[in-house]
Each structure stands twice: as structure tokens, then as C-alpha cells.
Amino acid sequence: MARNITPREQDYSQWYLDIIKVAELADYAPVRGCMVVRPTGYAIWEDLQAKFDRAFKETGHVNAYFPLLIPSSFLRKEAEHVEGFAPECAVVTHAGGEELEEPLVIRPTSETVIGAMYSKWVQSWRDLPLLINQWANVLRWEKRPRLFLRTSEFLWQEGHTAHATAAEAEEETVKMLNVYAKIMKEDMALPVVEGVKSEGERFPGALDTYTCETMVSDTKALQAGTSHFLGQNFARAFSIQFQDQNGEMQYAWTTSWGVSTRMIGAIIMTHSDNDGLILPPRVAPVKAVIVPISKDDAAFAELDAKARELADELNNVLGPLTVRVDEQNHMRPADRFFYHLQRGVPLRLELGEKDAAAGTVRAVRRDTGAREDLKWGELAERVPAILEDIQKSLYEKACAFRDANTYEASSYDELKARLEKGGWVKCFFAGSKEDEKKIKEETQATVRCYPLAEKDRTGKCVYTGKEGAHLAVFAKSY
Amino acid sequence: MARNITPREQDYSQWYLDIIKVAELADYAPVRGCMVVRPTGYAIWEDLQAKFDRAFKETGHVNAYFPLLIPSSFLRKEAEHVEGFAPECAVVTHAGGEELEEPLVIRPTSETVIGAMYSKWVQSWRDLPLLINQWANVLRWEKRPRLFLRTSEFLWQEGHTAHATAAEAEEETVKMLNVYAKIMKEDMALPVVEGVKSEGERFPGALDTYTCETMVSDTKALQAGTSHFLGQNFARAFSIQFQDQNGEMQYAWTTSWGVSTRMIGAIIMTHSDNDGLILPPRVAPVKAVIVPISKDDAAFAELDAKARELADELNNVLGPLTVRVDEQNHMRPADRFFYHLQRGVPLRLELGEKDAAAGTVRAVRRDTGAREDLKWGELAERVPAILEDIQKSLYEKACAFRDANTYEASSYDELKARLEKGGWVKCFFAGSKEDEKKIKEETQATVRCYPLAEKDRTGKCVYTGKEGAHLAVFAKSY
């Protein structure tokens, strides 16, 4: 049934790009490495934004906006930070018809410029905690761009908080990781594992980086969101100081955390098939489509009117504009079905003359293809229930796939052999940053994280032989 | 009563900046000309975004995202466009550690890059109209920046539509002008006049620019939003062509329209006084604050609990988090009152021990200072009613002020004399772009618009003496 889509088994990368193309999610921009997020893709982003934004506000955060351009000297104030980001920066050297005295970089992330502002705003313990989030575009020049997953410009949110104590900042870091994981599991149906990054994979300038790692359908890992405990590194670099309750000056403790448009790539890769996009209903902008069908114009008009009536009823239950009517009656029914199937609409409701005579619609699930006749009067109850069932099935399927492709290794040879066949491999690991580098050279895989759920398991490191090593997940990744 | 604010009569510019400072709406960024929108300012922007976005969607538009960086050659494809924008552009010459082959400009507006994408997406008349909006940051290098009104980087939305006929595109241009004007009048309480720009004030590349012009409290004009009929200029420059129903290739007709964070400047300047910010309730993120007051800790705890209960009740009616409780009991009552007054909260509800004994709160309006005791049981009904009255009063006051400061002139001498004293001056005008330039040199004023409501009034041009001239508004502007 697949048209215009390279089968996943044949070429996974091309399959992914073909889905984006047929579902009209994104397009390449005229500038290399940059993308255009098309309306159908942007609608997914808007929906994700709304969900995350609500969760941020419920946890006491407010939004603000910081500038796009950062003096290049700012980046150099934190040694690890500049080393990590300077090679990826785009640099503005001229503006307003003149050469600038100091070049400006387009923000690759905003710790530095936000640090400079926080040092002005934070004076006393009463000003803390400062809990601010920003929705913005950032730019990191990409040599090997891939739509959604790795583009030079991308959209994201970056939370930046300042606290009076290390404990409070660490609590915030983990709290936001959990906010991310909850939405990713419950709404995006991603089989994420929460964990801590190894030294070699930490955010440049962080003491600890927490991550939501997910497995996509070729068994590679994808980092879907990260939360960083920055200690006092940025507070010292930018002089974020406050007078504590005893009248003494202290440096603040800061965090930062972000998720981006790359999450859309994770959704596509996790759930889709060779026919096209599959979207979990809770993040699908269009949750169901009603397709009235008749070769007779008068009959079509009647069916169309009924379809609109049913859609209005469903939109009252599911939210405005989430159920649409397909009026492309100039196309063949099979083409109209395929149109919505490729675009990942979770449920199709066909309304032909025979269905109308029976007072039913033929419901077809995108995930399984299962068909069922539903009475008009029961739609308001049954459609939300079917959508919830699709949501649940997709998550369970993704978790089962992750578990079936996760292995354990008790020696480095076993780890290497297993990684060659794909999947995630768990083993005890206590190697250094340099060890990680060597393993990456040999296996193309990295430590994705030390899973929090298994932090109490310790054993002998497969690489160094050290005892008391924690359990790590190794995998190739996007 | 004013503290930290320069009186408006003494220094209007400083008064404006002082209000932004005390209300914590925005701050200067480390890069000259750029701003940080602080949480209280950003909350206003989020509220405006939600209102405009809803109106765009109700009129059939969808959102998308186009890239920040534009090849510099794109700008040159439309002659007037490059002349208008090139001098204000910021230019990226290096990225990823290398010098770029072609410099990239940071978008000053996106007609060019969107035009390039539309030429790919539009093939047939079935692809039209294409009705896309983008929320984004843009950059136009400013020599004389002023927070919100003129900053090098600002946030805005830009709608870009393509149509099969000139008539449809013109209809869209005016439709979106009316969408803007409605929200500005009804929600922002701005006394806007809808009009057409003169040749000299048109968007570079447009055939016609429509504008919402508003009068702020020093009687100057401020352009609050614009909508452009671009004809086929950009369609020709970027080859946006479609096959019509007769199978013939045609160039599309395009429009663009935008509003930006400068609207926040318009709100501040229109309504505020020497005590600080005044916000129309419909755009105020915090619509009312309840202030429990007692020197006794136990009594305060009881009042605070009651205040939270009342706030919950009001939030159910007015929307989540729109009514807050002030718990800063370590401050003097007068300071707590002033805190919210300076920040423009429309209604203050004081709850002292005497009020509690009487089962009332003391309501104080920000706009008039009027006080009234309200029974707890009637708050859910009375508070929304008072807020609506404040909304109405602010709009009526602003319209009355605009009308009282609008004059007519029947000769050029009269026009010049009147403009020196401030205000808007209406007169018949049919001068050329060059005439406009000379008048600006002599008066510092420009044609703000030809008001649509008075388009049928014609007479003798005060400058050229031509008959049949339309009525124009001249004014100094921001």
C-alpha cells in the first residue's frame, strides 16, 4: 500500500525523510542546515508547547524573552562552555551597514546572557528562587543536518533557574526531568528512560546532566530532553550573587533544562510505519477525520452535511478543530483515505450511502487498521475511548519494543559484540571521559545514561574492572 | 504619590522608561539596541499572542516557522525591498568556524524567504489561497533604540498569504487590518484609526499599506500594526506561479501583515499616569490582587486563608492565576498597595481585620482611585463588572483624548502652525513622495494615514492645490 515512501527495512534514513515529505511536516530551507516547519508539523509543535508550558507554569515558572545576539566575550567566561559551543556558532560581524567592534554570536543556548541579566536582578535571598523559561530559536551550525533531529536552527524552550542552595537547585533539576518524562510517556507515547549522563556526555559547564533517552524504531537511542545542574559555575562566571538571611554574600546555584523540535523527530521515528506517519492521539492536531463518500453530487451534499454535524459534536468533546471533514470528493475514495493515513490521523470515519442508511460510520484505526461500525449516537462516547486505546497501545508497543531490544553485557567483548547487532546494552561502567572516547571510536556507541530506576545496582566495570560501578546504557544514537 | 517616576509633564521619554523600569516590564540587553522582555512584560505579550492567534485561526490561517537566516541575494530580488531593509540588516559572515561563501542576513521580515518556499508549494489553483502566519523574532538594526517601541530585535507575527486574484488578496489585506483594529480597540483600549498609508510611508515592495494608527498621551501618533497588499511584486521576484482552472500559468497575488511587541509600548503610553503603569483589564495578566493586612501573625494567617479562598472563587470566573493574593506582609500596607499600583493591576482588594469583621473587601480602582466596599458573596459578580467598567472607561477616555487633540487645517500654513503645538492634524493632501519628504523636513511630521472612515471626503490639497485630494492625518510619530 505504501506510495512514495522508501521501506524502513531498505533505508531507514530515507524512510524517515520520506515520511516528513509526504506528511508535509517540514522542508529544507534555502540556507543549508536550516529547515522550514510546515503547518502540519508546526501544529504538532504548538500542541507540545501548550502541554509543556502548562506544566512549567503549574510548577511555578514564568516566561520571559532574552536577546538572540550575545557578545562573543560572554561565551569565553565559562571555560567548558566556550569549548563546547564556540565551534558551532554563527557570528554576526556587520550590522546597520558597519563592522561591529565586537562580533556577536547567535545564541546556541542562553546560559551566558541570562547569567548576565540574573546578576543584575538577583540581590537578596528574597529574589530567589528565580524560575524563568524562554521559548526561542537557537542556532548551532550543523555539518550533517537531518530534519527535526539536527538542524542548524531549531526551536526550543530553555528554563533557567537560580536558587539559594545546592539542594534546591538539584531538586529543581530532577523535578523538570520528571515533568519532561511524564509528557513524553503519557502524551507522546515515547518509551523514555530517565537517567544521568556520564562525564563525557554532560552539558558543557554542568556538574550533572539528566536526560530522557528514548529508543526509536531502528533501536538507536535519541536524547529527547535534558536538565542540567550547573552548580555555581555560571553564577561565578557572571557574578550572580545574593545577600543571604545572615547578611552574607553568596553565589547562587543554577539549573537549565530544554526540549526542542527534535521531539517531533522522536515521535515520527518511534511510531510510524511504511505507509507514513502515525501520531499518538494526544499529540495529533487532527485526531479524527470524517470522509463522506458518494459519486452522486446531491447524495454527497447530504452526507457532507451529516459529516459536519457529527464533527461538530465530536469537536465539542475532543476540542475545537480536532475532528475534520474531508471534502475532497474530486479524488478517489482510496486516495482520500491514503491522504489522511500518510499524515498520521489516528482515526478515519468513513461515511458512505450504505453507512448513512444504517445510521453508522465505518471507523478505521491508523495504528492497527482495525475496522468497526459505530452508531452515530455513540460516537461522542466511543471515539474518545478508541483514541485513548490507540494512545495506550502505541505506548505499550514502544515500551515492549525497547525492552525486547535491550540487552545486558558482563564483559567488554560482550558489549562490543552486542552493540554491533544494534539495540541498547546495559552493563556496569565506571570509565573516565577518555575511556568513553575510546569506546566510541571502537563501537560508535556512547553511554546514553545511568538509568535512575536502576541506580542502586552496582557491580564490576566491564571496561576498567573497577568494583562498585553503576549500571549504564550504551547505544548508538541520533 | 509618585516614587521613582519622572512626571510625564517634565520629561515624557523618561516617564515612559521609568514606568517600564518600576513595573519590571523590560530591561536593556548587553547588546546595544536589544532588550530583555521581563516576566511581567512577557505575560502581556503572551496574552496578546493568544488573542491574535485565536483571531487568525478563526479566519482560516495556520501557523508555520520559516528560517531566521536569509541568503543576502534574496533581498536583492525585489528592488524596493532591498533599498528599504538592507541598511538595517545584521549580517552573518562566519559560521561553524569558517567564512561563509555567501553572507546571510538575519531576517528583518520574511517576504523573501517565504516567497522562495511558496514558489515550491504553490503549483495549482487548488493550492490557493495559502494562509500562513509565523510568530518569530526579527532584527532591524536601530541607531536610536527605545524599549518596546524601537529595538534592534523584536518579537512579532507576520502573516503571509497568496491568492489567485487581486481582489481576493485585497480583501485579505483589509480583513486582517480589521482583525487588528478590533483587538486593539476592544482589548487593548487603544483609540486606533484605520487608514491607508501614503506613497512615502508604504512598506518597501507593497502596492498599498494599511495601518492602525493610535494616539498616545503626548498626542504623537504610533503605528500599531500594518497590513500590506503586495500585488504580484514578490510573486514575480520569487516565481510564485500556479496553473489556473483554464490550465494557464499565473502569478499569485500576495499579502503580508504584522503586529509586534511595540504594541506593549502603545498600551503603556496610552493609559499610564505619573504613579506608574495602567493596564486595560482584558490585557492585564493579573486583573486583581487581594491584600490581606494585619500586624498580628495569627490574624494575618486567617485573613490570608480567606483571601486565597476569595481568589480561587474569582479565578474560576476570570481565568486561572488572574487574581493573586499579596502575602508580602513584611512590607508596610502603603508599600504593598503601591507595588501593585505601579505594576498596573486594575483592581486592588484590601482585606483588613475590620473588613473581615464586616464580611467585605475594600475595592480600589487603579484607573480612578475610586473606592467601594464589596461583600464577599457579591465578588464573583461585582469584580468582573467593575473590570469591564474600567475597560470601557479607559477606551472612552483614550478616544476622547484623541478627538480633543485632532484638528483640521485648510492651508499649509495652518497645518504647520498647528503641528508645532502637537496633536493630529487633518487636511486634504495629494502630494508626492517628494512633497512628503519636504513637509517632514519642515515640520518633523508625516502623513500617518488616509483614514478609511473618511475616504469619501475630498477637497483641495493644502500643499499642491490639486482638487479631489483625500483627507490625510499628519502628525509627529514614534
mmCIF file of C-alpha atoms in Angstrom, chain A residues 27-31 34-39 42-43 46 53 57 62-71 74 87-98 100 104 106-107 113 116-117 120-121 126 132 135 137 139 141 143 153 155 330, chain B residues 27-31 34-39 42-43 46 53 57 62-71 74 87-98 100 104 106-107 113 116-117 120-121 126 132 135 137 139 141 143 153 155 330:
data_model
loop_
_atom_site.group_PDB
_atom_site.id
_atom_site.type_symbol
_atom_site.label_atom_id
_atom_site.label_comp_id
_atom_site.label_asym_id
_atom_site.label_seq_id
_atom_site.Cartn_x
_atom_site.Cartn_y
_atom_site.Cartn_z
ATOM 1 C CA ASP A 27 11.002 21.232 4.253
ATOM 2 C CA TYR A 28 14.594 22.237 3.653
ATOM 3 C CA ALA A 29 15.247 25.969 3.815
ATOM 4 C CA PRO A 30 17.330 27.786 1.214
ATOM 5 C CA VAL A 31 20.138 28.057 3.794
ATOM 6 C CA CYS A 34 18.095 25.075 8.258
ATOM 7 C CA MET A 35 14.507 23.913 7.999
ATOM 8 C CA VAL A 36 11.022 25.224 7.433
ATOM 9 C CA VAL A 37 8.452 23.736 9.805
ATOM 10 C CA ARG A 38 5.339 23.426 7.651
ATOM 11 C CA PRO A 39 1.835 23.962 9.045
ATOM 12 C CA TYR A 42 4.078 23.262 13.360
ATOM 13 C CA ALA A 43 0.645 22.244 14.656
ATOM 14 C CA GLU A 46 2.156 24.159 19.081
ATOM 15 C CA ASP A 53 4.100 25.428 29.000
ATOM 16 C CA LYS A 57 3.506 27.217 34.938
ATOM 17 C CA VAL A 62 7.180 32.230 34.300
ATOM 18 C CA ASN A 63 8.184 33.033 30.721
ATOM 19 C CA ALA A 64 10.444 35.838 29.530
ATOM 20 C CA TYR A 65 12.447 36.671 26.418
ATOM 21 C CA PHE A 66 16.198 37.200 26.214
ATOM 22 C CA PRO A 67 18.134 38.500 23.198
ATOM 23 C CA LEU A 68 19.160 36.466 20.161
ATOM 24 C CA LEU A 69 22.608 38.050 19.955
ATOM 25 C CA ILE A 70 25.319 37.514 22.555
ATOM 26 C CA PRO A 71 28.681 39.347 22.767
ATOM 27 C CA PHE A 74 30.365 36.242 27.137
ATOM 28 C CA PRO A 87 32.842 25.701 17.091
ATOM 29 C CA GLU A 88 29.088 25.609 16.325
ATOM 30 C CA CYS A 89 28.394 29.342 16.490
ATOM 31 C CA ALA A 90 27.194 31.642 13.730
ATOM 32 C CA VAL A 91 28.839 35.046 14.006
ATOM 33 C CA VAL A 92 27.456 38.476 13.137
ATOM 34 C CA THR A 93 30.300 40.776 12.170
ATOM 35 C CA HIS A 94 28.389 43.592 10.439
ATOM 36 C CA ALA A 95 25.174 45.398 11.291
ATOM 37 C CA GLY A 96 23.485 48.612 10.256
ATOM 38 C CA GLY A 97 25.980 48.970 7.407
ATOM 39 C CA GLU A 98 29.055 48.966 9.677
ATOM 40 C CA LEU A 100 30.880 45.757 14.684
ATOM 41 C CA LEU A 104 28.123 38.877 18.171
ATOM 42 C CA ILE A 106 23.658 33.972 17.585
ATOM 43 C CA ARG A 107 22.685 32.170 20.801
ATOM 44 C CA VAL A 113 23.303 36.200 28.509
ATOM 45 C CA ALA A 116 24.440 38.472 32.924
ATOM 46 C CA MET A 117 20.809 39.564 33.474
ATOM 47 C CA LYS A 120 21.501 42.462 37.818
ATOM 48 C CA TRP A 121 18.179 41.112 39.079
ATOM 49 C CA ARG A 126 14.144 37.302 48.721
ATOM 50 C CA ILE A 132 12.224 31.608 34.270
ATOM 51 C CA TRP A 135 10.584 29.785 24.153
ATOM 52 C CA ASN A 137 15.054 29.770 18.346
ATOM 53 C CA LEU A 139 21.459 28.161 16.254
ATOM 54 C CA TRP A 141 25.888 25.120 12.895
ATOM 55 C CA LYS A 143 27.714 19.739 9.318
ATOM 56 C CA GLU A 153 18.416 26.490 13.665
ATOM 57 C CA LEU A 155 13.018 25.872 18.167
ATOM 58 C CA HIS A 330 -12.978 15.084 -6.623
ATOM 59 C CA ASP B 27 15.417 45.735 30.576
ATOM 60 C CA TYR B 28 18.289 46.657 28.288
ATOM 61 C CA ALA B 29 20.260 43.696 26.962
ATOM 62 C CA PRO B 30 24.071 43.627 26.938
ATOM 63 C CA VAL B 31 23.946 44.169 23.153
ATOM 64 C CA CYS B 34 18.359 44.877 22.113
ATOM 65 C CA MET B 35 16.002 44.258 25.007
ATOM 66 C CA VAL B 36 15.072 41.633 27.534
ATOM 67 C CA VAL B 37 11.328 41.246 27.956
ATOM 68 C CA ARG B 38 10.954 40.510 31.673
ATOM 69 C CA PRO B 39 8.290 38.127 33.002
ATOM 70 C CA TYR B 42 6.211 38.902 28.626
ATOM 71 C CA ALA B 43 2.943 37.909 30.312
ATOM 72 C CA GLU B 46 1.600 36.041 25.801
ATOM 73 C CA ASP B 53 -3.590 33.804 17.326
ATOM 74 C CA LYS B 57 -7.204 30.762 13.284
ATOM 75 C CA VAL B 62 -2.408 28.269 10.141
ATOM 76 C CA ASN B 63 0.997 28.782 11.752
ATOM 77 C CA ALA B 64 4.381 27.670 10.437
ATOM 78 C CA TYR B 65 8.026 28.516 11.035
ATOM 79 C CA PHE B 66 10.495 29.844 8.480
ATOM 80 C CA PRO B 67 14.261 30.230 8.959
ATOM 81 C CA LEU B 68 15.993 33.087 10.767
ATOM 82 C CA LEU B 69 18.782 33.346 8.204
ATOM 83 C CA ILE B 70 18.247 34.548 4.647
ATOM 84 C CA PRO B 71 20.802 34.479 1.797
ATOM 85 C CA PHE B 74 17.271 37.035 -1.749
ATOM 86 C CA PRO B 87 20.730 49.323 5.668
ATOM 87 C CA GLU B 88 19.140 47.833 8.803
ATOM 88 C CA CYS B 89 20.355 44.263 8.416
ATOM 89 C CA ALA B 90 22.666 42.291 10.677
ATOM 90 C CA VAL B 91 24.967 40.066 8.647
ATOM 91 C CA VAL B 92 26.378 36.649 9.493
ATOM 92 C CA THR B 93 29.711 36.162 7.736
ATOM 93 C CA HIS B 94 31.140 33.227 9.687
ATOM 94 C CA ALA B 95 29.604 30.002 10.943
ATOM 95 C CA GLY B 96 30.879 26.653 12.171
ATOM 96 C CA GLY B 97 34.391 28.109 12.343
ATOM 97 C CA GLU B 98 34.515 29.064 8.660
ATOM 98 C CA LEU B 100 30.588 31.641 4.553
ATOM 99 C CA LEU B 104 23.458 35.558 5.458
ATOM 100 C CA ILE B 106 19.120 37.849 9.955
ATOM 101 C CA ARG B 107 15.518 38.286 8.783
ATOM 102 C CA VAL B 113 12.385 33.520 2.191
ATOM 103 C CA ALA B 116 11.002 31.185 -2.123
ATOM 104 C CA MET B 117 9.124 28.439 -0.232
ATOM 105 C CA LYS B 120 7.832 25.372 -4.286
ATOM 106 C CA TRP B 121 4.492 24.743 -2.598
ATOM 107 C CA ARG B 126 -6.171 24.162 -5.675
ATOM 108 C CA ILE B 132 0.124 31.151 6.800
ATOM 109 C CA TRP B 135 5.380 34.060 15.298
ATOM 110 C CA ASN B 137 11.863 37.321 16.242
ATOM 111 C CA LEU B 139 16.122 42.118 13.595
ATOM 112 C CA TRP B 141 19.488 47.486 13.493
ATOM 113 C CA LYS B 143 20.512 53.692 15.849
ATOM 114 C CA GLU B 153 15.451 42.689 17.844
ATOM 115 C CA LEU B 155 9.051 39.792 18.592
ATOM 116 C CA HIS B 330 6.744 42.105 55.925
#
